[in-house]
Amino acid sequence: LEQKKRGLEDRNALRNGARGFAQQVLAGAPKLYSKHTSQTARFEATRPIYRNAVEGGLIKGQIPTELGGTSNNLIDAAIVIEEFFAVEPSAALTILGTGLGLTPLILAGSAVQHDTFLKPFLSGDGEPLAAFVHSEPGGTANWLEKGAPGLQTTAWKDGNEWVVNGEKLWTTNSGGWGQRGADLQCVVCRQSPPNIPQDPNSDPVSNILILIVTGEEIANNEPSAYTVVSDPELVGYISTNGPHSRFTNFRVPSANLLCPPGRGAQTVEQTFGCSAALVGAMSVGIMRAAFEAALKFCKADARGGTVPIIKKQSVADKLIDIKMRVEAARALTWKALSTLENGPCGWENKLEIALEAKIWCSDQAPKAVVDAMSIVGMKSYDKDLPFSRLLEDAVCLPLFDGGNIGVRRRQLERIFQKEDYEPWAATYT
Amino acid sequence: LEQKKRGLEDRNALRNGARGFAQQVLAGAPKLYSKHTSQTARFEATRPIYRNAVEGGLIKGQIPTELGGTSNNLIDAAIVIEEFFAVEPSAALTILGTGLGLTPLILAGSAVQHDTFLKPFLSGDGEPLAAFVHSEPGGTANWLEKGAPGLQTTAWKDGNEWVVNGEKLWTTNSGGWGQRGADLQCVVCRQSPPNIPQDPNSDPVSNILILIVTGEEIANNEPSAYTVVSDPELVGYISTNGPHSRFTNFRVPSANLLCPPGRGAQTVEQTFGCSAALVGAMSVGIMRAAFEAALKFCKADARGGTVPIIKKQSVADKLIDIKMRVEAARALTWKALSTLENGPCGWENKLEIALEAKIWCSDQAPKAVVDAMSIVGMKSYDKDLPFSRLLEDAVCLPLFDGGNIGVRRRQLERIFQKEDYEPWAATYT
Amino acid sequence: LEQKKRGLEDRNALRNGARGFAQQVLAGAPKLYSKHTSQTARFEATRPIYRNAVEGGLIKGQIPTELGGTSNNLIDAAIVIEEFFAVEPSAALTILGTGLGLTPLILAGSAVQHDTFLKPFLSGDGEPLAAFVHSEPGGTANWLEKGAPGLQTTAWKDGNEWVVNGEKLWTTNSGGWGQRGADLQCVVCRQSPPNIPQDPNSDPVSNILILIVTGEEIANNEPSAYTVVSDPELVGYISTNGPHSRFTNFRVPSANLLCPPGRGAQTVEQTFGCSAALVGAMSVGIMRAAFEAALKFCKADARGGTVPIIKKQSVADKLIDIKMRVEAARALTWKALSTLENGPCGWENKLEIALEAKIWCSDQAPKAVVDAMSIVGMKSYDKDLPFSRLLEDAVCLPLFDGGNIGVRRRQLERIFQKEDYEPWAATYT
Amino acid sequence: LEQKKRGLEDRNALRNGARGFAQQVLAGAPKLYSKHTSQTARFEATRPIYRNAVEGGLIKGQIPTELGGTSNNLIDAAIVIEEFFAVEPSAALTILGTGLGLTPLILAGSAVQHDTFLKPFLSGDGEPLAAFVHSEPGGTANWLEKGAPGLQTTAWKDGNEWVVNGEKLWTTNSGGWGQRGADLQCVVCRQSPPNIPQDPNSDPVSNILILIVTGEEIANNEPSAYTVVSDPELVGYISTNGPHSRFTNFRVPSANLLCPPGRGAQTVEQTFGCSAALVGAMSVGIMRAAFEAALKFCKADARGGTVPIIKKQSVADKLIDIKMRVEAARALTWKALSTLENGPCGWENKLEIALEAKIWCSDQAPKAVVDAMSIVGMKSYDKDLPFSRLLEDAVCLPLFDGGNIGVRRRQLERIFQKEDYEPWAATYT
Ligand SMILES: Cc1cc2nc3c(=O)[nH]c(=O)nc-3n(C[C@H](O)[C@H](O)[C@H](O)COP(=O)(O)OP(=O)(O)OC[C@H]3O[C@@H](n4cnc5c(N)ncnc54)[C@H](O)[C@@H]3O)c2cc1C
Ligand SMILES: Cc1cc2nc3c(=O)[nH]c(=O)nc-3n(C[C@H](O)[C@H](O)[C@H](O)COP(=O)(O)OP(=O)(O)OC[C@H]3O[C@@H](n4cnc5c(N)ncnc54)[C@H](O)[C@@H]3O)c2cc1C
Ligand SMILES: Cc1cc2nc3c(=O)[nH]c(=O)nc-3n(C[C@H](O)[C@H](O)[C@H](O)COP(=O)(O)OP(=O)(O)OC[C@H]3O[C@@H](n4cnc5c(N)ncnc54)[C@H](O)[C@@H]3O)c2cc1C
Ligand SMILES: Cc1cc2nc3c(=O)[nH]c(=O)nc-3n(C[C@H](O)[C@H](O)[C@H](O)COP(=O)(O)OP(=O)(O)OC[C@H]3O[C@@H](n4cnc5c(N)ncnc54)[C@H](O)[C@@H]3O)c2cc1C
Ligand SMILES: [Mg+2]
Ligand SMILES: [Mg+2]
């Protein structure tokens, strides 16, 4: 019990810290970036915020204690993410993008690779960015479909080096400050010489590999070997960096091979398994902000009537609808995270509940914001209120980190189809 | 950790026990009752099942250890309820109705009352029934509205006795075996002589009291003082007992006063707060059964095509929709129960999350069953499959235990309206 | 304008007639059938109702004027169906089942076949039943999938006769009074000797044929050649006849060939195209009844409060939700029917809008009933109120007449996929 | 029949004309306005578009033929609006705002007023703007609630003039080109001296009046008597004009009194009754555009797989969901409009179906866009695709023209509550 109480106190301290950072630092981001009219310029404008995050231990905080970081458990991560997303999802995503970028390294790296590549992110200095570089312009939902073209970024072993060719898109942070590449990119590739179609009889999984590309490699290649083609303008997350980038005969030393061919897909799946459940926390953050803003309005304003509109059942009912979804989403997310980390069940059961948290929570977010607007009424359509911004960020949640329809439901259906699928294992074993 | 593992093992043992009882005992109930064409006859037919439940410790299991029972915590209760409702909600409800009937006594009883009245339920013998007797024919959603007629069952102190008049409806178990009243009824009354309208200026709460009526009192009164008018035929839960009953100058000794005027409403609220979250577990049980039945069908049957229908995305998508709601519902229910029991937050925050679990989970249940039917297709419309039965039981969940619209949302809106309402206190304090 | 007014008056007369029949005749059906405990017995009990329908011109009214009937247009049919389904869907379906059973004959019959086979249905005498006999125990969603087993009822030309083998299920009216077969069955078969698997390289469409089986053929075959195996007990429509039936070397003269191999599938599609839109009208009828029952309750009852519950916004909002869906459903259904009949667009555009009416309207019906129950509250769970019966009938609508998921959406997706698909042709050409 | 065919041809011609204007003129608007960073500047930038609309007869086309215009019927209006909203809702709204602004005049004006005030709008010259000026900063949902503060814009008869005081907000076009007021404003006022609270015992309806304010009146008053305080930045419709405006002792000659006290509210209701159903057409336009964009993408793109994604059931199902709602919405809207115009039923039944079209259709629009995004996937989040713009415009539809929750559902519930309410009168009488 004593321990339980301590646990709660620690958690409250963590949450208060995160809330403080959100309100004091992140909340200032829009003032820095919103005057700029290009995605690139807005991203660059957040550099001081990011430095602040590094100094505040938020990068180190995404690396496990075993590897020198301060990350204790995933629910702590969810608490921090919720606080950040309730305030300023865009600047927050840049910070979290580094955590995602390091995840394949954390999961699959050798001791030497951990030592070498995590160092700048443990230092508490500078503005080191990491990126998980998987998505491509033509879509990645079917990257492992047998008989399909397969991943379009290829890597080919040439002596002691891998030669990378192909294009990536939307990969958070990968462009780096100044568009010269992130400090660390985990680049997912298909083993193949360039311009050779994937063999329709091969199992695509067998050729997936992951390479680590750092600023050093970029410096050691020709400038034209790595280029940022463009920074697409996004609907929300308008200060993030997710460029259209191109590798052309880009050479990577073999020591930077994180996952050899045949081992990369599993690391991608694991990386995305963890991020899936964390998207649940992002969804909670946004829905919660919508709820709080609507609640405040409905308590304060009578819209020309005799009582504040919260006294109207129609208004209360919608507030209730939103609130219930926030609570269900948070409960599901935390359950998924605690199962992922501590569940005695197998990996597929862990992945299952993480996928369910991702899909369900993210699908609720746009609905919750639209519902919040419906009760605030016309006022919610004013740019000065937070609702349109929340909506713009919310609609991304079902789409990114593996689109719900193209990627996440497909993963889940494969699990359901297994002969030995046990539906309640994530809870009961 | 060791402790955690032990916790998990205990829970698995509990679940396995509950599952065994459900499959070996409860599952046999329909064979006993479904041939009968009246609600009364079906109820009587389940008497052997109930005896079995008593012997199996399921009544004692609903009384806290402090009072001589074996109930440890509410999540254990949820586990048992889920297992029961996944198999046979109707016979299960009779068992749980006794738990509900004892709750006001457990919460508000004096030591002497605990001693006296719990005894038959701790004995492990016979088929003692308890009932929580609140609902009335004209509706109870507005029983505490100032200026409204108020509760129609009145009690008036006459010397050392209370004299009760009025009618009740749908109160589980209250009719008792043989229609001569449950072994124990907690009867909620309005303090007033009969046939006197409620004073529109009084606060209805100030007059709510609860009396304990046992078989002894019924025996000591005229036969006509307590009568079962009828047993309404229900859509589902067709073996339960929830009669239209009538008290006519029914006399109760003052030692049986559980809550004096002004204290009854709070006990009603607490009793319904706890049951609210447990309705979440009932909802999970029914949705889970629908999911399992649909999953099995979709894996086994190709409906004349080349592959089992689970291989079709449309089918998988609906299975996923159902599964996510089951997981979200279970997570929310457990969170509500653990907050109710251990949350450091105040009562209203506890009640809030319990209400949210009740409303949200119960509203999902009918949808989940209809969705399950949609993928099984025409076959689901066959009486031999479980779907219609599940639907009949599912549609009750939003209606009973305080209808979601008339009662539960109204409780929640009052909480939201409070000036010092803290939306996340159930999680964060 | 004058014409328009006359049109409206005619329509009102038609509606009043249908309403009269529904309230005076159909409404009496449950009293006749509900005491019986088997589907067969309940069906037989409705025979007087059916005779009444024949005498009232309701069978003739489903045959076009060109062929000697009195059917003018499909919107008239929708008006009648809505009135019937608002009162007693089960007995109504038996009447409509004959209309469906005659549709393939009407659409594809030769002049001689029209003369011969329609006669008993034009006579206004007796209780002649017709049946459209397509569905099979193993499912029919994939009956035209190349490479799949195909339809399991086969027909093989032997001299001047066709020899039929196989089983059918759920085909309304096909069992006939006394279980000796309907007066007319349009039996959909696959051309093949029995027990020969379908050639995986053939196009299943090329072998679909339809045979007309009348009482005469049944009399001319061995008793064992046509048998009713069982009458499955249904959740709703509990007085309809949709047996599991079996043909064993059943011989049909070649004059009874309605559609030769290769032409049957198209007639099935057309038959189901028309019925699709009429399911819209059934859905409207049921939702309307739910709305009316809820409206009446909410206006009359205060549930212990100071005002009728319709004065509560929560209650009004749900009534509004239901009402809007009824209106949208009726508008969509009528549009589909008028396009089917008079649209200048092509068949696929007509089919498209009919499918949309079927899927959308039928999916709304169970939701509307559940919503209606939610505002009436606990009372709606009483067997004496109409809600459970409405729900039981409503949940069938998405499942039968081509399940929405297995059949109807798949038809629609094939239309969308066409290169020359024009989305708005049903409205704008 | 011949007539019917002609009707169809006329309608196609109308639609083609509207489509042509949309694609050739309206589609060019964003190029004119989107570079500007203030709502005011964007509005001014559309002036050439508006002039083009005047010349193209689009203003005259919103005035009935009886009054010298060319408007034939409301379904024609719906066809035009659908085409416009499918292409460029923002510039379209400015054109339609003038139609709305003229509606009170058309409905309630005397012959002299029609002659005088419609002239500039019939001329086909210039860029005359009209505005319906009802909404106020503090909300208008409760403007007729007895005991509430009431409308905050007051008018007081002083000799031969009315003196107006108060503020308006969001009233389309009212600011006029150059922020000096629209050419015609129908200003809804409460009869009262300024700064006198509304008498809690009066019926607010009895004091509502409408005044016509033209450029002439503005010129005749002090500059400070009419001012544009600000142009709020909106989420969508970013080129429209809906300023925060202020009247200070603004004098209007009594000849400009359109509705005397006690008659204004009814004209407001009628104006909003008609616009309600037309919001249905706006919703259809936006949903249709979302459908078409998603359909095109899904047919063309395989996202790295072997077949275009429309071949996936999950994708097809969502397309179907959207398509059905478009068709239901269009059917409901047209039904409402034809009932409004030609229905033999009474006004309240007409209003009822118009309200249902407004609420239902507008609520579908945001959902349809979010669904469309879900199948296009990540690409839909790119600013180059139309989805975010469609969403921004879609979320306004439930909020403006009488918010669904605060205004429209409340109107509907009052109709339902009437004793003589006949639910199906809009269809059947
Ligand atoms: C702000 C932001 C941050 C991001 N960060 C990163 C990052 O750090 N690293 C990274 O690698 N990527 C990142 N991305 C990219 C993003 O994660 C992916 O683009 C996205 O998850 C791809 O999912 P998709 O479903 O849209 O796939 P696509 O392949 O683009 O598919 C598109 C759509 O096609 C349909 N579809 C495709 N295949 C099927 C199928 N088999 N069955 C049914 N439907 C199908 C689905 O409807 C799907 O939504 C980011 C994107 C954004 C906007
Ligand atoms: C199987 C079963 C077991 C039961 N067990 C018990 C038991 O053990 N003990 C017991 O006491 N009862 C029991 N009941 C009764 C049940 O719990 C109550 O009847 C029910 O909770 C009352 O809720 P209600 O919303 O239907 O209330 P009602 O008062 O009947 O209200 C009906 C409807 O009116 C509307 N309404 C009313 N007031 C308002 C308002 N102010 N605002 C908005 N809408 C309003 C709502 O739509 C509401 O649903 C049982 C019932 C069943 C079927
Ligand atoms: C009251 C009543 C009256 C009836 N009257 C008649 C009648 O007069 N004549 C007649 O012939 N039949 C009749 N039927 C039968 C009924 O019309 C059919 O059984 C039904 O339409 C079959 O649809 P289904 O989708 O359930 O098909 P099934 O083949 O049984 O498929 C079941 C389910 O499998 C899934 N599925 C199958 N294939 C696919 C696929 N390719 N893609 C995705 N999912 C798939 C779907 O979820 C589908 O719902 C009646 C039934 C009832 C209950
Ligand atoms: C692009 C655009 C164009 C516009 N054009 C015009 C125009 O031409 N002319 C014009 O006059 N206005 C115009 N408006 C303004 C708009 O029509 C109104 O502001 C809007 O309809 C007011 O509705 P509301 O529900 O938001 O009301 P509010 O009074 O602002 O109410 C806000 C919210 O409070 C709640 N609420 C209030 N009262 C109740 C109640 N009694 N019961 C339950 N809930 C309640 C509801 O949730 C409601 O949504 C326009 C606005 C926009 C954005
Ligand atoms: Mg039943
Ligand atoms: Mg924007």
CSV table of N, CA and C in Angstrom, one decimal, chain A residues 29 159 174 220 223 247 299 377 395 423:
chain,number,residue,atom,x,y,z
A,29,ALA,N,5.5,27.6,-28.5
A,29,ALA,CA,6.0,27.2,-29.9
A,29,ALA,C,5.2,27.9,-31.0
A,159,GLY,N,31.2,-4.7,-51.1
A,159,GLY,CA,32.4,-4.8,-50.3
A,159,GLY,C,31.9,-4.6,-48.8
A,174,SER,N,13.6,13.4,-40.1
A,174,SER,CA,14.7,12.8,-40.9
A,174,SER,C,15.4,13.9,-41.7
A,220,ASN,N,30.2,12.0,-45.2
A,220,ASN,CA,31.2,11.3,-45.9
A,220,ASN,C,30.7,10.9,-47.4
A,223,PRO,N,27.4,15.3,-51.6
A,223,PRO,CA,26.1,16.1,-51.2
A,223,PRO,C,24.9,15.5,-51.9
A,247,PHE,N,17.8,9.1,-51.4
A,247,PHE,CA,19.1,8.5,-51.4
A,247,PHE,C,19.6,8.1,-52.8
A,299,LYS,N,-19.8,26.1,-19.2
A,299,LYS,CA,-20.0,26.5,-17.8
A,299,LYS,C,-20.1,28.0,-17.7
A,377,GLY,N,-20.9,25.6,-30.3
A,377,GLY,CA,-21.6,26.3,-31.4
A,377,GLY,C,-20.7,27.2,-32.2
A,395,VAL,N,-7.2,14.7,-36.9
A,395,VAL,CA,-7.5,13.8,-38.1
A,395,VAL,C,-6.3,13.1,-38.6
A,423,PRO,N,-8.3,-14.8,-27.9
A,423,PRO,CA,-8.8,-13.4,-27.8
A,423,PRO,C,-8.5,-12.7,-26.5
